Amino acid sequence: MQRILYISTAREKLDAIELDSILKVSRRNNAAVGVTGLLVVGGRRFLQVLEGPDDQVAAVFDRISRDDRHFAVVKLSKKTVETRLFGEWAMGYRTVASAAMPDEGNLSAIVERLIAPIDDIVLRAEFTAFAALHAAA
Ligand SMILES: Cc1cc2nc3c(=O)[nH]c(=O)nc-3n(C[C@H](O)[C@H](O)[C@H](O)COP(=O)(O)O)c2cc1C
């Protein structure tokens, strides 16, 4: 099983209806192929975790990266895992207040804000480490 994490930026800030439609489609598609995960939205930034069978995660990620509602899709982490962290959610959803998001700034600061709503402390630490590495590169 594979788990990937990426961040991206919306071309235009999506409203509640558009976000709702993304979640609805995601939950339907992901449930059909055994993919679970979490989507965090903060202003125009997205952070998403996808986990499930290798091929299915790759296919879903491929489709998402070609979606022109967002750009600058940066994969932060790709890992082979034994267990799911978001097994109960075809696609969980969390938001971070736009006001809490840095307008610009380094990846590390952006990721730091986006991972705040993630409950799992180990996962949060892992993502912070990835962001720090990436920002330093
Ligand atoms: C930030 C973001 C996250 C998305 N996450 C998923 C997802 O987890 N699963 C999925 O199937 N589609 C996701 N999508 C939508 C896909 O890009 C694509 O529009 C959709 O899968 C097409 O599905 P359809 O062919 O059933 O209409 C996401 C789109 C965006 C912008």
GROMACS .gro file of C-alpha atoms and ligand atoms in nm:
model
  168
    1MET     CA    1   0.000   0.000   0.000
    2GLN     CA    2   0.113   0.349  -0.074
    3ARG     CA    3   0.063   0.684   0.096
    4ILE     CA    4   0.136   1.011  -0.077
    5LEU     CA    5   0.112   1.368   0.035
    6TYR     CA    6   0.111   1.671  -0.188
    7ILE     CA    7   0.034   2.039  -0.176
    8SER     CA    8  -0.103   2.260  -0.451
    9THR     CA    9  -0.254   2.600  -0.513
   10ALA     CA   10  -0.601   2.676  -0.650
   11ARG     CA   11  -0.606   2.896  -0.962
   12GLU     CA   12  -0.889   3.083  -0.801
   13LYS     CA   13  -1.019   3.045  -0.452
   14LEU     CA   14  -1.291   2.781  -0.470
   15ASP     CA   15  -1.625   2.851  -0.310
   16ALA     CA   16  -1.814   2.610  -0.086
   17ILE     CA   17  -2.017   2.468  -0.374
   18GLU     CA   18  -1.709   2.389  -0.580
   19LEU     CA   19  -1.530   2.235  -0.283
   20ASP     CA   20  -1.836   2.031  -0.206
   21SER     CA   21  -1.849   1.899  -0.557
   22ILE     CA   22  -1.478   1.802  -0.546
   23LEU     CA   23  -1.537   1.616  -0.221
   24LYS     CA   24  -1.845   1.441  -0.353
   25VAL     CA   25  -1.669   1.319  -0.667
   26SER     CA   26  -1.358   1.227  -0.467
   27ARG     CA   27  -1.553   1.021  -0.217
   28ARG     CA   28  -1.738   0.837  -0.490
   29ASN     CA   29  -1.429   0.764  -0.699
   30ASN     CA   30  -1.200   0.682  -0.407
   31ALA     CA   31  -1.448   0.450  -0.241
   32ALA     CA   32  -1.476   0.255  -0.567
   33VAL     CA   33  -1.101   0.186  -0.580
   34GLY     CA   34  -1.012   0.153  -0.210
   35VAL     CA   35  -0.842   0.490  -0.176
   36THR     CA   36  -0.880   0.685   0.148
   37GLY     CA   37  -0.733   1.013   0.266
   38LEU     CA   38  -0.765   1.366   0.383
   39LEU     CA   39  -0.801   1.700   0.208
   40VAL     CA   40  -0.704   2.015   0.396
   41VAL     CA   41  -0.801   2.349   0.243
   42GLY     CA   42  -0.653   2.677   0.361
   43GLY     CA   43  -0.731   2.979   0.144
   44ARG     CA   44  -0.602   2.885  -0.201
   45ARG     CA   45  -0.377   2.610  -0.072
   46PHE     CA   46  -0.456   2.242  -0.073
   47LEU     CA   47  -0.283   1.967   0.114
   48GLN     CA   48  -0.398   1.614   0.043
   49VAL     CA   49  -0.308   1.269   0.166
   50LEU     CA   50  -0.399   0.971  -0.053
   51GLU     CA   51  -0.349   0.612   0.060
   52GLY     CA   52  -0.443   0.274  -0.081
   53PRO     CA   53  -0.331   0.017  -0.338
   54ASP     CA   54  -0.019   0.144  -0.525
   55ASP     CA   55  -0.176   0.148  -0.872
   56GLN     CA   56  -0.495   0.313  -0.757
   57VAL     CA   57  -0.318   0.586  -0.563
   58ALA     CA   58  -0.097   0.655  -0.865
   59ALA     CA   59  -0.400   0.672  -1.096
   60VAL     CA   60  -0.595   0.906  -0.867
   61PHE     CA   61  -0.292   1.130  -0.815
   62ASP     CA   62  -0.231   1.140  -1.187
   63ARG     CA   63  -0.587   1.254  -1.251
   64ILE     CA   64  -0.572   1.513  -0.974
   65SER     CA   65  -0.243   1.659  -1.099
   66ARG     CA   66  -0.398   1.719  -1.440
   67ASP     CA   67  -0.694   1.908  -1.291
   68ASP     CA   68  -0.663   2.269  -1.401
   69ARG     CA   69  -0.850   2.404  -1.101
   70HIS     CA   70  -0.514   2.397  -0.925
   71PHE     CA   71  -0.145   2.417  -1.013
   72ALA     CA   72   0.201   2.389  -0.859
   73VAL     CA   73   0.129   2.036  -0.744
   74VAL     CA   74   0.427   1.934  -0.533
   75LYS     CA   75   0.453   1.581  -0.402
   76LEU     CA   76   0.604   1.603  -0.054
   77SER     CA   77   0.607   1.241   0.040
   78LYS     CA   78   0.556   0.897  -0.109
   79LYS     CA   79   0.581   0.599   0.114
   80THR     CA   80   0.502   0.231   0.125
   81VAL     CA   81   0.287   0.168   0.430
   82GLU     CA   82   0.124  -0.127   0.602
   83THR     CA   83  -0.170   0.049   0.756
   84ARG     CA   84  -0.405   0.329   0.672
   85LEU     CA   85  -0.422   0.648   0.874
   86PHE     CA   86  -0.749   0.765   0.725
   87GLY     CA   87  -0.920   0.429   0.681
   88GLU     CA   88  -1.259   0.563   0.774
   89TRP     CA   89  -1.263   0.836   0.515
   90ALA     CA   90  -1.284   0.797   0.137
   91MET     CA   91  -1.183   1.162   0.164
   92GLY     CA   92  -1.182   1.344   0.496
   93TYR     CA   93  -1.198   1.721   0.497
   94ARG     CA   94  -1.047   1.990   0.716
   95THR     CA   95  -1.014   2.362   0.673
   96VAL     CA   96  -0.766   2.618   0.793
   97ALA     CA   97  -0.894   2.978   0.811
   98SER     CA   98  -0.769   3.182   0.515
   99ALA     CA   99  -0.653   3.447   0.757
  100ALA     CA  100  -0.417   3.195   0.915
  101MET     CA  101  -0.246   3.124   0.584
  102PRO     CA  102   0.067   3.313   0.483
  103ASP     CA  103   0.012   3.500   0.155
  104GLU     CA  104   0.349   3.407   0.023
  105GLY     CA  105   0.648   3.263   0.191
  106ASN     CA  106   0.830   2.940   0.203
  107LEU     CA  107   0.682   2.598   0.164
  108SER     CA  108   0.767   2.513   0.518
  109ALA     CA  109   0.548   2.791   0.658
  110ILE     CA  110   0.259   2.697   0.431
  111VAL     CA  111   0.276   2.328   0.512
  112GLU     CA  112   0.309   2.407   0.881
  113ARG     CA  113  -0.028   2.584   0.875
  114LEU     CA  114  -0.196   2.322   0.660
  115ILE     CA  115  -0.098   2.029   0.877
  116ALA     CA  116  -0.223   2.191   1.197
  117PRO     CA  117  -0.566   2.021   1.174
  118ILE     CA  118  -0.413   1.674   1.133
  119ASP     CA  119  -0.475   1.488   1.455
  120ASP     CA  120  -0.210   1.220   1.414
  121ILE     CA  121   0.104   1.351   1.581
  122VAL     CA  122   0.340   1.110   1.406
  123LEU     CA  123   0.200   1.200   1.066
  124ARG     CA  124   0.223   1.568   1.147
  125ALA     CA  125   0.587   1.535   1.248
  126GLU     CA  126   0.664   1.342   0.931
  127PHE     CA  127   0.510   1.607   0.710
  128THR     CA  128   0.689   1.887   0.891
  129ALA     CA  129   1.018   1.709   0.834
  130PHE     CA  130   0.945   1.671   0.464
  131ALA     CA  131   0.852   2.034   0.429
  132ALA     CA  132   1.170   2.141   0.608
  133LEU     CA  133   1.381   1.923   0.379
  134HIS     CA  134   1.209   2.051   0.071
  135ALA     CA  135   1.235   2.413   0.175
  136ALA     CA  136   1.606   2.372   0.241
  137ALA     CA  137   1.671   2.211  -0.098
  138LIG     C1  138  -0.757   1.964  -0.467
  138LIG     C2  139  -0.828   1.854  -0.543
  138LIG     C3  140  -0.837   1.728  -0.485
  138LIG     C4  141  -0.901   1.624  -0.554
  138LIG     N1  142  -0.908   1.500  -0.497
  138LIG     C5  143  -0.963   1.398  -0.564
  138LIG     C6  144  -0.967   1.266  -0.510
  138LIG     O1  145  -0.921   1.239  -0.398
  138LIG     N2  146  -1.023   1.169  -0.585
  138LIG     C7  147  -1.076   1.191  -0.708
  138LIG     O2  148  -1.126   1.098  -0.770
  138LIG     N3  149  -1.076   1.315  -0.762
  138LIG     C8  150  -1.021   1.419  -0.693
  138LIG     N4  151  -1.021   1.544  -0.749
  138LIG     C9  152  -1.093   1.566  -0.876
  138LIG    C10  153  -1.015   1.518  -0.994
  138LIG     O3  154  -0.916   1.611  -1.028
  138LIG    C11  155  -1.108   1.494  -1.115
  138LIG     O4  156  -1.179   1.613  -1.142
  138LIG    C12  157  -1.209   1.385  -1.085
  138LIG     O5  158  -1.146   1.272  -1.030
  138LIG    C13  159  -1.280   1.343  -1.215
  138LIG     O6  160  -1.374   1.248  -1.179
  138LIG     P1  161  -1.490   1.201  -1.280
  138LIG     O7  162  -1.416   1.153  -1.402
  138LIG     O8  163  -1.559   1.092  -1.204
  138LIG     O9  164  -1.573   1.322  -1.303
  138LIG    C14  165  -0.957   1.648  -0.682
  138LIG    C15  166  -0.946   1.776  -0.738
  138LIG    C16  167  -0.882   1.879  -0.671
  138LIG    C17  168  -0.874   2.014  -0.733
   0.00000   0.00000   0.00000
